[in-house]
Each structure stands twice: as C-alpha cells, then as structure tokens.
Tab-separated table of C-alpha atoms in Angstrom:
chain	number	residue	atom	x	y	z
A	1	MET	CA	-0.181	0.142	-0.088
A	2	LYS	CA	1.377	3.452	-1.083
A	3	SER	CA	2.433	5.507	2.127
A	4	ASP	CA	0.503	8.487	2.814
A	5	SER	CA	2.221	11.633	1.247
A	6	PHE	CA	4.846	13.353	3.625
A	7	ASP	CA	7.481	15.761	3.419
A	8	PHE	CA	11.026	13.898	3.967
A	9	THR	CA	12.885	17.139	4.636
A	10	ALA	CA	10.994	18.014	7.549
A	11	ALA	CA	10.663	14.467	8.765
A	12	LEU	CA	14.749	14.512	8.900
A	13	GLN	CA	14.702	17.706	10.969
A	14	LYS	CA	11.842	16.833	13.141
A	15	ALA	CA	14.016	13.402	14.016
A	16	LEU	CA	17.345	15.259	14.159
A	17	ALA	CA	15.699	17.777	16.756
A	18	ASP	CA	14.934	15.039	19.046
A	19	PRO	CA	17.694	13.996	21.242
A	20	GLN	CA	15.411	10.705	22.667
A	21	ILE	CA	15.171	9.236	19.137
A	22	GLY	CA	19.230	9.533	18.600
A	23	GLY	CA	19.990	8.315	22.050
A	24	ASN	CA	16.965	5.394	22.064
A	25	PHE	CA	18.583	4.209	18.820
A	26	ARG	CA	21.842	4.310	19.586
A	27	GLY	CA	21.706	2.351	22.501
A	28	ALA	CA	19.644	-0.556	21.143
A	29	LEU	CA	21.620	-0.630	17.645
A	30	ASP	CA	25.174	-0.575	19.371
A	31	GLY	CA	23.872	-3.898	21.558
A	32	LEU	CA	22.720	-5.474	18.037
A	33	ARG	CA	26.083	-4.627	16.387
A	34	GLY	CA	27.848	-6.005	19.390
A	35	LYS	CA	25.761	-9.333	19.304
A	36	ARG	CA	26.538	-9.709	15.647
A	37	LEU	CA	30.202	-8.745	15.698
A	38	ALA	CA	30.669	-11.803	18.678
A	39	LEU	CA	29.047	-14.103	17.005
A	40	PHE	CA	30.548	-13.711	13.383
A	41	ASN	CA	34.104	-13.232	14.973
A	42	ASP	CA	35.810	-15.481	12.280
A	43	ALA	CA	36.315	-12.869	9.142
A	44	GLU	CA	37.360	-15.906	6.689
A	45	GLU	CA	33.835	-18.322	7.812
A	46	LEU	CA	31.705	-15.123	7.394
A	47	ALA	CA	33.148	-14.291	4.142
A	48	SER	CA	32.306	-17.809	2.946
A	49	LEU	CA	28.890	-18.017	4.361
A	50	ARG	CA	27.896	-14.571	2.780
A	51	ALA	CA	28.967	-16.101	-0.428
A	52	THR	CA	26.987	-19.047	0.085
A	53	GLY	CA	23.811	-16.619	1.171
A	54	LYS	CA	24.392	-14.772	-2.192
A	55	ALA	CA	24.860	-17.832	-4.404
A	56	LEU	CA	21.630	-19.627	-3.053
A	57	LYS	CA	19.806	-16.470	-3.231
A	58	ALA	CA	21.047	-15.785	-6.923
A	59	ARG	CA	20.026	-19.053	-8.077
A	60	VAL	CA	16.341	-18.427	-6.691
A	61	LEU	CA	15.965	-15.094	-8.648
A	62	SER	CA	17.789	-17.260	-12.086
A	63	ARG	CA	14.647	-19.432	-11.579
A	64	LEU	CA	12.068	-17.625	-9.856
A	65	PRO	CA	9.280	-18.267	-12.043
A	66	GLU	CA	9.681	-22.087	-11.967
A	67	LEU	CA	10.212	-22.064	-7.876
A	68	LEU	CA	7.538	-20.402	-7.323
A	69	THR	CA	5.271	-22.603	-9.405
A	70	GLN	CA	6.673	-25.442	-7.806
A	71	LEU	CA	6.087	-24.249	-4.709
A	72	GLU	CA	2.002	-23.683	-5.627
A	73	ALA	CA	2.198	-27.384	-6.619
A	74	ASN	CA	3.789	-28.681	-3.353
A	75	CYS	CA	1.603	-26.788	-1.039
A	76	GLU	CA	-1.322	-27.411	-2.901
A	77	LYS	CA	-0.446	-31.121	-2.710
A	78	ASN	CA	-0.009	-30.766	0.902
A	79	GLY	CA	-3.157	-29.072	1.473
A	80	ILE	CA	-2.004	-25.637	1.749
A	81	ARG	CA	-4.405	-23.479	-0.369
A	82	VAL	CA	-2.097	-20.830	-2.247
A	83	HIS	CA	-3.891	-17.339	-3.461
A	84	TRP	CA	-1.834	-14.835	-5.879
A	85	ALA	CA	-2.358	-11.065	-5.462
A	86	GLU	CA	-0.920	-8.695	-7.743
A	87	THR	CA	-1.364	-5.793	-5.758
A	88	THR	CA	-1.688	-4.877	-1.701
A	89	GLU	CA	-5.448	-4.343	-2.745
A	90	GLN	CA	-5.822	-7.755	-4.154
A	91	ALA	CA	-4.100	-8.915	-1.113
A	92	ASN	CA	-6.001	-7.157	1.602
A	93	ARG	CA	-9.245	-8.487	-0.311
A	94	ILE	CA	-8.174	-12.212	-0.282
A	95	VAL	CA	-7.328	-12.047	3.421
A	96	LEU	CA	-10.852	-10.514	4.155
A	97	SER	CA	-12.438	-13.039	2.296
A	98	ILE	CA	-10.693	-15.974	3.873
A	99	LEU	CA	-11.432	-14.489	7.773
A	100	ARG	CA	-15.107	-13.894	6.465
A	101	GLU	CA	-15.781	-17.531	5.133
A	102	CYS	CA	-14.558	-18.683	8.738
A	103	GLY	CA	-16.893	-16.115	10.332
A	104	ALA	CA	-13.408	-14.349	12.012
A	105	ASP	CA	-14.057	-10.886	13.482
A	106	MET	CA	-10.698	-10.905	15.118
A	107	VAL	CA	-7.425	-12.262	14.075
A	108	VAL	CA	-4.203	-12.633	15.748
A	109	LYS	CA	-1.162	-11.445	13.865
A	110	GLY	CA	2.030	-12.610	14.336
A	111	LYS	CA	5.069	-10.599	13.132
A	112	SER	CA	4.721	-9.491	9.160
A	113	MET	CA	6.334	-6.870	7.073
A	114	VAL	CA	4.002	-7.532	4.126
A	115	SER	CA	1.276	-6.992	6.283
A	116	GLU	CA	2.830	-3.677	7.180
A	117	GLU	CA	3.673	-2.936	2.950
A	118	MET	CA	-0.292	-3.849	2.694
A	119	GLY	CA	-1.550	-1.578	5.420
A	120	LEU	CA	-3.998	-4.616	6.410
A	121	ASN	CA	-4.597	-3.521	9.779
A	122	ARG	CA	-6.418	-0.261	8.699
A	123	PHE	CA	-8.064	-2.297	6.058
A	124	LEU	CA	-9.439	-4.735	8.371
A	125	GLU	CA	-10.550	-2.107	10.930
A	126	GLN	CA	-12.252	-0.225	7.813
A	127	ASN	CA	-14.184	-3.732	7.241
A	128	GLY	CA	-14.992	-4.380	10.896
A	129	VAL	CA	-12.348	-6.840	11.757
A	130	GLU	CA	-10.278	-6.532	14.506
A	131	PRO	CA	-6.494	-7.233	14.267
A	132	VAL	CA	-4.241	-8.281	17.182
A	133	GLU	CA	-0.427	-7.692	17.033
A	134	THR	CA	0.893	-10.159	19.236
A	135	ASP	CA	4.567	-9.640	18.538
A	136	LEU	CA	5.723	-7.624	21.839
A	137	GLY	CA	7.447	-4.726	19.739
A	138	GLU	CA	4.155	-4.651	17.278
A	139	PHE	CA	1.576	-4.668	20.326
A	140	ILE	CA	3.409	-1.781	21.823
A	141	ILE	CA	3.279	0.519	18.738
A	142	GLN	CA	-0.226	-0.853	17.811
A	143	LEU	CA	-1.302	0.300	21.407
A	144	ALA	CA	0.763	3.606	20.659
A	145	VAL	CA	-0.952	3.849	17.058
A	146	GLU	CA	2.468	4.216	15.299
A	147	PRO	CA	4.015	1.952	12.713
A	148	PRO	CA	7.047	0.159	12.766
A	149	SER	CA	10.676	1.885	13.090
A	150	HIS	CA	12.843	-0.933	12.048
A	151	ILE	CA	12.278	-4.353	10.284
A	152	THR	CA	12.760	-6.766	12.866
A	153	ALA	CA	12.581	-4.588	16.242
A	154	PRO	CA	9.302	-2.314	15.394
A	155	ALA	CA	9.096	-0.795	18.842
A	156	LEU	CA	12.793	-0.018	18.631
A	157	HIS	CA	12.184	3.794	19.477
A	158	LYS	CA	10.710	3.354	22.563
A	159	ASN	CA	12.349	2.961	25.808
A	160	LYS	CA	10.858	1.074	28.997
A	161	LEU	CA	9.666	4.221	30.733
A	162	GLN	CA	7.730	4.896	27.637
A	163	VAL	CA	6.385	1.554	27.497
A	164	ALA	CA	5.145	1.426	30.741
A	165	GLU	CA	3.304	4.933	30.588
A	166	ILE	CA	1.799	3.244	26.953
A	167	PHE	CA	0.622	-0.081	28.732
A	168	HIS	CA	-1.098	2.258	32.050
A	169	ARG	CA	-2.698	4.026	29.410
A	170	CYS	CA	-3.880	1.658	26.901
A	171	VAL	CA	-4.546	-1.615	28.445
A	172	PRO	CA	-7.602	-1.897	31.029
A	173	GLY	CA	-6.183	-2.443	34.370
A	174	ALA	CA	-2.891	-2.401	33.957
A	175	PRO	CA	-0.914	-0.954	36.846
A	176	TYR	CA	1.924	1.647	35.887
A	177	THR	CA	5.443	-0.230	36.195
A	178	GLU	CA	8.661	0.115	35.142
A	179	ASN	CA	9.880	-3.330	35.715
A	180	VAL	CA	10.495	-5.265	32.343
A	181	GLU	CA	9.263	-8.437	33.862
A	182	GLU	CA	5.863	-7.166	34.996
A	183	LEU	CA	5.664	-5.305	31.492
A	184	ASN	CA	6.263	-8.812	30.009
A	185	ALA	CA	3.214	-10.027	31.952
A	186	ILE	CA	1.185	-7.664	31.225
A	187	ALA	CA	1.430	-8.113	27.444
A	188	ARG	CA	1.215	-11.848	28.106
A	189	THR	CA	-2.093	-11.993	30.209
A	190	THR	CA	-3.635	-9.472	27.721
A	191	LEU	CA	-2.849	-11.510	24.525
A	192	ARG	CA	-3.491	-15.050	25.989
A	193	GLU	CA	-7.435	-14.885	26.039
A	194	LYS	CA	-6.760	-13.185	22.409
A	195	PHE	CA	-5.213	-16.528	21.254
A	196	ARG	CA	-7.659	-18.942	22.875
A	197	THR	CA	-10.853	-17.003	21.352
A	198	ALA	CA	-9.134	-16.487	17.817
A	199	LYS	CA	-10.810	-18.051	14.802
A	200	ALA	CA	-7.908	-17.130	12.732
A	201	GLY	CA	-4.561	-16.299	13.196
A	202	LEU	CA	-2.225	-14.470	10.420
A	203	SER	CA	1.731	-14.466	10.132
A	204	GLY	CA	4.623	-13.726	7.457
A	205	VAL	CA	6.884	-16.204	6.089
A	206	ASN	CA	10.881	-16.153	6.318
A	207	PHE	CA	11.399	-18.977	3.819
A	208	ALA	CA	9.172	-21.035	1.488
A	209	ILE	CA	10.687	-24.099	0.518
A	210	ALA	CA	9.698	-24.870	-3.136
A	211	GLU	CA	10.845	-28.487	-2.698
A	212	THR	CA	8.656	-29.384	0.065
A	213	GLY	CA	6.023	-27.022	0.161
A	214	THR	CA	7.019	-25.896	3.567
A	215	LEU	CA	6.675	-22.376	5.004
A	216	VAL	CA	9.474	-21.322	7.393
A	217	LEU	CA	8.992	-18.672	10.220
A	218	VAL	CA	11.595	-17.709	12.771
A	219	GLU	CA	10.951	-15.860	15.897
A	220	ASN	CA	12.075	-15.717	19.716
A	221	GLU	CA	8.768	-15.243	21.694
A	222	GLY	CA	6.798	-17.764	20.304
A	223	ASN	CA	3.778	-15.796	19.187
A	224	GLY	CA	4.337	-16.732	15.936
A	225	ARG	CA	3.722	-20.386	17.084
A	226	MET	CA	0.569	-19.302	18.879
A	227	CYS	CA	-0.740	-17.512	16.061
A	228	THR	CA	-0.049	-20.394	13.111
A	229	HIS	CA	-1.159	-23.540	15.658
A	230	VAL	CA	-3.787	-22.408	18.023
A	231	PRO	CA	-6.663	-20.863	15.860
A	232	PRO	CA	-8.362	-23.283	13.486
A	233	VAL	CA	-7.349	-20.996	10.200
A	234	HIS	CA	-4.043	-19.983	9.444
A	235	ILE	CA	-3.185	-17.208	6.793
A	236	ALA	CA	0.396	-16.735	5.515
A	237	LEU	CA	1.901	-13.992	3.770
A	238	MET	CA	4.987	-13.425	1.659
A	239	GLY	CA	6.578	-11.573	-0.929
A	240	LEU	CA	7.205	-13.953	-3.931
A	241	GLU	CA	10.870	-13.525	-3.468
A	242	LYS	CA	10.550	-15.242	-0.301
A	243	VAL	CA	10.777	-18.417	-2.087
A	244	VAL	CA	13.874	-20.833	-1.630
A	245	GLU	CA	14.679	-23.780	-3.848
A	246	LYS	CA	15.714	-26.603	-1.286
A	247	LEU	CA	15.479	-27.531	2.244
A	248	ASP	CA	19.086	-27.748	2.339
A	249	ASP	CA	19.356	-24.367	1.332
A	250	LEU	CA	18.038	-23.341	5.028
A	251	PRO	CA	20.552	-24.191	7.186
A	252	PRO	CA	22.856	-21.482	5.924
A	253	LEU	CA	20.406	-18.765	5.361
A	254	MET	CA	19.037	-19.169	8.624
A	255	ARG	CA	22.526	-18.742	10.384
A	256	LEU	CA	22.832	-15.968	8.088
A	257	LEU	CA	19.416	-14.547	8.939
A	258	THR	CA	19.415	-15.118	12.725
A	259	GLY	CA	22.817	-13.791	13.251
A	260	SER	CA	22.858	-10.552	11.234
A	261	ALA	CA	19.662	-9.529	12.566
A	262	THR	CA	19.747	-10.376	16.451
A	263	GLY	CA	23.621	-12.153	16.976
A	264	GLN	CA	21.956	-15.318	17.620
A	265	LEU	CA	23.192	-18.507	16.355
A	266	LEU	CA	19.588	-19.629	15.654
A	267	SER	CA	16.200	-18.178	17.037
A	268	THR	CA	14.427	-19.618	20.140
A	269	TYR	CA	11.414	-20.956	17.617
A	270	VAL	CA	11.953	-22.246	14.245
A	271	ASN	CA	8.246	-23.019	12.864
A	272	ALA	CA	8.128	-25.538	9.740
A	273	ILE	CA	4.319	-25.519	8.695
A	274	THR	CA	3.768	-28.265	5.552
A	275	SER	CA	0.109	-29.040	5.895
A	276	PRO	CA	-2.904	-28.316	7.796
A	277	ARG	CA	-3.547	-30.381	10.646
A	278	ALA	CA	-3.882	-34.253	9.522
A	279	GLU	CA	-6.443	-36.649	11.034
A	280	GLY	CA	-5.429	-38.140	14.502
A	281	GLU	CA	-3.051	-34.603	15.346
A	282	LEU	CA	-3.981	-32.890	18.591
A	283	ASP	CA	-3.064	-29.608	17.709
A	284	GLY	CA	-2.556	-27.082	14.332
A	285	PRO	CA	-4.896	-25.400	12.092
A	286	ARG	CA	-7.398	-26.704	10.218
A	287	GLU	CA	-7.154	-24.454	7.483
A	288	VAL	CA	-3.518	-23.182	5.949
A	289	HIS	CA	-3.624	-20.343	3.031
A	290	LEU	CA	-0.655	-18.750	1.877
A	291	VAL	CA	-1.150	-15.480	0.143
A	292	ILE	CA	1.761	-14.323	-2.451
A	293	LEU	CA	2.257	-10.543	-3.194
A	294	ASP	CA	3.808	-9.434	-6.237
A	295	ASN	CA	3.186	-5.568	-5.738
A	296	GLY	CA	6.031	-4.264	-8.061
A	297	ARG	CA	8.537	-7.270	-7.486
A	298	SER	CA	8.210	-8.698	-10.717
A	299	THR	CA	9.412	-4.964	-12.146
A	300	MET	CA	12.109	-5.320	-9.902
A	301	PHE	CA	13.120	-8.620	-11.022
A	302	ALA	CA	12.996	-7.723	-14.595
A	303	ASP	CA	15.583	-4.913	-13.875
A	304	PRO	CA	18.964	-7.089	-14.062
A	305	GLU	CA	20.851	-4.552	-11.754
A	306	LEU	CA	18.134	-3.730	-9.186
A	307	SER	CA	16.812	-7.211	-8.752
A	308	GLY	CA	19.596	-7.561	-6.468
A	309	ALA	CA	17.594	-6.077	-3.617
A	310	LEU	CA	15.327	-9.277	-4.048
A	311	ARG	CA	17.859	-11.070	-2.397
A	312	CYS	CA	17.045	-9.222	0.531
A	313	LEU	CA	16.759	-11.661	3.987
A	314	ARG	CA	14.965	-8.629	5.995
A	315	CYS	CA	17.579	-8.939	8.703
A	316	GLY	CA	17.848	-5.097	9.444
A	317	ALA	CA	21.605	-5.363	9.848
A	318	CYS	CA	21.708	-2.693	7.162
A	319	LEU	CA	19.536	-0.371	9.337
A	320	ASN	CA	21.798	-1.154	12.490
A	321	ASN	CA	25.176	-0.238	10.652
A	322	CYS	CA	23.754	3.118	8.727
A	323	PRO	CA	25.134	6.509	10.362
A	324	VAL	CA	21.694	7.953	8.774
A	325	TYR	CA	19.305	5.270	10.297
A	326	VAL	CA	20.735	5.698	13.582
A	327	ARG	CA	20.560	9.249	13.988
A	328	VAL	CA	17.060	9.680	12.300
A	329	GLY	CA	15.426	6.415	13.191
A	330	GLY	CA	12.711	4.741	10.703
A	331	HIS	CA	9.650	7.298	11.087
A	332	ALA	CA	11.558	9.743	9.511
A	333	TYR	CA	11.596	7.527	6.236
A	334	GLY	CA	8.052	7.608	6.207
A	335	SER	CA	7.729	4.185	4.525
A	336	VAL	CA	7.371	0.679	5.697
A	337	TYR	CA	10.979	-0.215	4.833
A	338	PRO	CA	13.161	2.322	6.042
A	339	GLY	CA	16.985	2.572	6.142
A	340	PRO	CA	19.501	1.664	2.909
A	341	ILE	CA	17.641	-1.272	1.644
A	342	GLY	CA	14.027	0.719	2.076
A	343	ALA	CA	15.674	3.362	-0.031
A	344	VAL	CA	16.448	1.113	-2.486
A	345	ILE	CA	12.983	-0.686	-2.353
A	346	THR	CA	10.437	2.045	-1.487
A	347	PRO	CA	11.231	4.215	-4.476
A	348	GLN	CA	10.672	0.947	-6.760
A	349	LEU	CA	7.342	0.127	-4.965
A	350	GLU	CA	5.956	3.670	-4.658
A	351	GLY	CA	7.670	5.417	-7.790
A	352	ILE	CA	10.517	8.011	-7.741
A	353	ASP	CA	8.124	10.780	-7.862
A	354	ASN	CA	6.773	9.843	-4.530
A	355	LYS	CA	10.072	8.587	-2.557
A	356	GLY	CA	13.145	8.986	-4.725
A	357	ASP	CA	14.431	11.315	-1.879
A	358	LEU	CA	14.917	8.569	0.147
A	359	ALA	CA	18.192	7.536	-2.010
A	360	GLY	CA	19.537	10.764	-1.210
A	361	ALA	CA	19.588	9.913	2.769
A	362	SER	CA	23.195	8.034	2.332
A	363	SER	CA	26.529	8.887	2.695
A	364	LEU	CA	27.591	6.387	0.416
A	365	CYS	CA	30.162	4.975	3.049
A	366	GLY	CA	29.133	1.523	2.370
A	367	ALA	CA	28.455	0.281	5.921
A	368	CYS	CA	25.711	-1.157	4.836
A	369	GLU	CA	27.087	-3.445	1.940
A	370	GLU	CA	29.653	-4.631	4.307
A	371	VAL	CA	27.413	-6.223	6.698
A	372	CYS	CA	25.013	-7.489	4.143
A	373	PRO	CA	24.465	-11.372	4.901
A	374	VAL	CA	23.454	-11.848	1.128
A	375	LYS	CA	25.986	-9.289	-0.243
A	376	ILE	CA	23.214	-6.597	-1.885
A	377	PRO	CA	25.437	-4.194	-3.733
A	378	LEU	CA	23.409	-1.543	-1.812
A	379	ALA	CA	25.486	1.737	-2.185
A	380	GLY	CA	25.380	0.915	-6.093
A	381	HIS	CA	21.510	0.781	-5.883
A	382	LEU	CA	21.207	3.641	-4.200
A	383	ARG	CA	23.204	5.682	-6.852
A	384	ARG	CA	21.254	3.703	-9.548
A	385	ILE	CA	17.829	5.233	-7.633
A	386	ARG	CA	19.249	8.809	-7.784
A	387	ALA	CA	20.595	8.505	-11.239
A	388	GLU	CA	16.622	7.446	-12.294
A	389	GLY	CA	15.386	10.453	-10.520
A	390	GLN	CA	17.640	12.846	-13.073
A	391	ALA	CA	17.007	10.543	-16.046
A	392	ALA	CA	16.163	12.173	-19.129
A	393	PRO	CA	12.349	11.977	-20.551
A	394	GLY	CA	11.974	8.382	-22.379
A	395	GLU	CA	14.936	6.691	-20.274
A	396	GLY	CA	15.105	5.235	-16.887
A	397	CYS	CA	13.418	2.172	-15.647
A	398	VAL	CA	11.888	2.603	-12.498
A	399	ARG	CA	8.352	3.997	-12.185
A	400	GLY	CA	8.734	7.997	-12.178
A	401	ALA	CA	11.938	7.979	-13.319
A	402	GLY	CA	13.278	11.484	-14.004
A	403	ALA	CA	10.742	12.938	-11.341
A	404	LYS	CA	13.541	14.606	-9.708
A	405	ARG	CA	15.033	16.121	-12.655
A	406	SER	CA	16.982	19.323	-11.981
A	407	LEU	CA	18.636	21.978	-14.228
A	408	VAL	CA	21.183	22.698	-11.419
A	409	GLU	CA	22.312	19.186	-10.927
A	410	ARG	CA	22.455	18.413	-14.592
A	411	LEU	CA	24.899	21.268	-14.954
A	412	ALA	CA	26.754	20.558	-11.831
A	413	TRP	CA	27.570	16.983	-12.881
A	414	THR	CA	28.311	18.099	-16.756
A	415	ALA	CA	30.707	20.654	-15.434
A	416	TRP	CA	32.524	17.881	-13.427
A	417	ALA	CA	32.671	15.265	-15.645
A	418	TYR	CA	34.088	17.873	-17.876
A	419	THR	CA	36.535	18.919	-15.579
A	420	GLU	CA	37.520	15.196	-14.389
A	421	THR	CA	38.086	14.576	-18.241
A	422	HIS	CA	40.445	17.630	-18.667
A	423	PRO	CA	43.374	17.499	-16.246
A	424	ARG	CA	44.946	20.738	-17.154
A	425	LEU	CA	41.646	22.622	-16.417
A	426	ARG	CA	41.091	20.406	-13.531
A	427	GLU	CA	44.290	21.195	-11.739
A	428	TYR	CA	43.932	24.869	-12.363
A	429	LEU	CA	40.589	24.870	-10.546
A	430	LEU	CA	41.883	22.765	-7.810
A	431	ARG	CA	44.607	25.778	-6.971
A	432	ALA	CA	42.661	28.439	-7.707
A	433	ALA	CA	39.993	26.915	-4.950
A	434	ALA	CA	43.311	26.531	-2.684
A	435	LEU	CA	43.669	30.149	-2.817
A	436	MET	CA	40.499	30.426	-1.192
A	437	GLY	CA	41.049	27.880	1.467
A	438	ASP	CA	37.980	28.162	3.790
A	439	LYS	CA	36.555	31.346	2.438
A	440	LEU	CA	34.436	29.310	-0.563
A	441	PRO	CA	31.137	31.287	-0.813
A	442	GLU	CA	28.452	29.839	0.990
A	443	VAL	CA	25.724	30.307	-1.694
A	444	GLY	CA	23.491	27.589	-3.665
A	445	PRO	CA	23.967	23.954	-2.772
A	446	LEU	CA	27.087	24.970	-0.333
A	447	LYS	CA	24.817	27.228	1.502
A	448	THR	CA	22.524	24.285	2.285
A	449	TRP	CA	24.927	22.076	2.794
A	450	THR	CA	26.879	24.261	5.712
A	451	ALA	CA	23.650	24.978	7.578
A	452	ALA	CA	24.325	21.692	9.733
A	453	ARG	CA	28.150	21.242	8.619
A	454	THR	CA	31.305	23.143	8.789
A	455	ALA	CA	32.074	24.387	5.156
A	456	PRO	CA	35.069	22.129	3.490
A	457	ARG	CA	38.230	23.577	3.138
A	458	VAL	CA	40.462	23.105	0.098
A	459	ALA	CA	43.785	21.926	1.015
A	460	PRO	CA	46.643	24.099	-0.622
A	461	LYS	CA	48.070	21.508	-2.714
A	462	SER	CA	46.352	18.513	-4.598
A	463	LEU	CA	47.378	14.979	-3.491
A	464	ARG	CA	48.861	14.707	-7.070
A	465	GLN	CA	51.256	17.766	-6.677
A	466	ARG	CA	52.077	16.300	-3.055
A	467	VAL	CA	53.182	12.991	-4.715
A	468	ARG	CA	55.036	14.742	-7.504
A	469	GLU	CA	56.722	17.196	-5.053
A	470	GLU	CA	57.642	14.506	-2.574
A	471	GLY	CA	58.888	11.862	-5.178
A	472	ILE	CA	56.512	9.050	-4.209
A	473	ARG	CA	57.075	6.336	-6.851
A	474	HIS	CA	53.504	5.377	-8.399
A	475	GLU	CA	53.187	1.437	-7.624
C-alpha cells in the first residue's frame, strides 16, 4: 500500500531535533551490532557464509518463476491453499474473504512486514475485523498507534519508561510499572485470551521451500507459533522473493538471518509448516492459506541490476549499521521499509516521484554493504535510484524516473565530468580553490550543506601535487 504523502526534509529535521530518538536508537543498535560481531568473529568463515547466501539467493532469482510454480504445486499437494495477489489491494481482499468465510471478527497476528506493506490493519478495521498484534514490539506500537520504526524491532524507538506509560494508559486495568518482567506479564496476560478465542491467525514467512511446500517462520517470543497453531485457520503472507529452492539451502540462510538480525546462532523458535492438521493430530490449524504478493516485485525482478535487492532476508543489519538511520530512526523515512534497503526498495514500489528522495539519505559510506548477509550492492543501488531520478524523458526504468530532474544538478554533473576529463583545467581549478582555503562562498548547494556542517576547506596542495613533489613512486 502506498504510504501517505509526507515531507521527507521536515521529517528528518524533526527527528534530528529530538534527542530521545537518537539516544534510544544508538543504545539499542550498539547492542545489536555488538552481538552480531561477537557471533561472526571469524572473518574468513563469515565471508564464505555470505558468499554462499548470495549464491543461493541468486540461484533462486535465476529460476524464480519456475520455483514459485513448484512451491504452489507442492503446497496445494500438502493441503495449503495458495492465493496470488498482484497488488496490496488484492491481497487485502483475499485475507478479508478468508476471514469472513471462517466467521472471524478478530485475527491474531504474528510479525509480518508484508502485512505492513499492505496496510492490512487499517483495511481490516475499516471492514469490521479487529487485528491484534502479538509480537511484543508490534503490540506496543499498535497501542501507541504508530508504525514500526525497524524491520525486526518495531518498537526500537521506545524505552521502558515510554512502554510503561503506554501500557498503563492503553491496557485496561494495567498498573504503572517500569519493571520489564511485569510489563512482559501484562502483555502475556492480555494476549493469552486473544490467542484462545481467535478463529484465525496470520503470520509472515521467512522462507518458503519449493521442494517440499514448507513455510518457515523464525521468531523469539513464541507468539508466531501461537498464531499459526492455535486458531483453526492460519493465513501466511509472503512476498514472492521469499521462495527457496531446497530444504538443504535453509541452514546457511537461517544462520545468516538470525546472526545478522539479533546476533543469535539460531532463533528461539523455528516453525516449519507443511500442511494443515491431519486426521489424528491433536493441534494445528484446520486450514492453511498462503498469500503470495507481487506489488512491484516482478518489475524489480526484470531489472538486471536492481533485482539484487530481491535477495534481501529482511534481517535489518543494514539499518543497524547505517549512520543516517542510527541518527534519525525509522519514522523519518515515512515508509514501511526504512534505512538503506528501504531507500532502494520503496522508490521502486511507490515510484521515484513519491519516494525518490529516500535514496539521498545516505553518505554512500558502504557500511550497509559490508554487513549485508547476501552481499546486496546497496551503495550501487542507491546511486542507480538517484540516477533514475535525474533520467532524461523517455529514459530510466523505475516508475517515476526523471521526476527529480534538476537543471542545476545536471549542469553541476556535466561541469564535473568535463573537469575530470580535462586534467589541465582540473589542476587549474584546484589551485584556484586552494587559494580560497576556507573562504568558499556559501551560496546555492554549499549554503544548504553548511547549514548543519562545517564548510569544506580546500587543501593548499592537491594529492597529485604532493606525490609529485615528494617523489613518491607510483606503484
């Protein structure tokens, strides 16, 4: 579902002016980065594991239509009903029709970013169905009426004092307490009755194995298992890129996912759902439905370069290591998927004209690429999205290409390209700039740049001059 219109610059300024956002994110993300580093402490082993993960996901993309067909056939053979949705509107309608068929006016939800992409909660509420988030972080932000701020930790922007206030204000009869165990107990008690009485449960899918028709869900709280096993109907939502070829492919991908997301060797719960409850079994749902969402992924798949983003495992490691995300948090992006991967995916899903600015929220330092478990070239993708925004009429492949076309920027890049291909002119200009030192005129883009930064100072001598004068051999 398309995000509501928002002013990206205003959102960034608001986030930067709030010291609590920076404090909450830095504290939490420092911990996640530390756990990841502690787990992946063998650089050679990690490099090999990431290469394997990249190869496995690349193989999936090379056979994506074939594997999706195989997944559908094996799921249907196992008794799982498969539904295809080209758009989020179609996916929402499918979910609603399933809920109405089973008479559900309330659904318990495990964590699902695809459901956030669909705007499912709002759609269900508009149609008389109560969605109940059961992941603790999702439960907190549902009470606070806020969107997730992180892919794997949706309430990362809240500290325990804020959670205490939300529970006391929104949960009937809940006392005010800052004790974490007591806060967990309040959530557990509130949700237990929902699990017991819900006629339907909904979850995401981390991996869908084509070879066996198995849906794999990883989690740490047990709520996912409750959503998928206690209600008589289970609805699983997945983007079409979640398919995996074989069961043997799962171990390396699981290790990359949990290690990159939370620094765990393995998550506390791993749910593998291959069929509804069979005759004679004591638990499990009577019906299992799988909704496979496209929503622009086929267009991404058709682009030889940007299709690399479909390798994403949704671990959130690129967010945790992005200096921009750490400072401004997830809400500033105004989209379901924040951070570097969000700045690549969202403009493709919602158009350059709507969300092309997100690609500018990066220093291109490459930290996101260095930690990506499947080696997505995020910096290159961000540059491509920026270039798509400046594309000439009739050029560009991403929806809304050329929407950010600017005469000033085009002239600046043309001048830069001309200068870099004419060495004598380049040297002359550098010497002229060096004479100005830190007296560069603060006009145009430089004025905007220096509004929050120290003005750049041109060195008196270029690196080329110093190398030449100091007699350093070029080897």
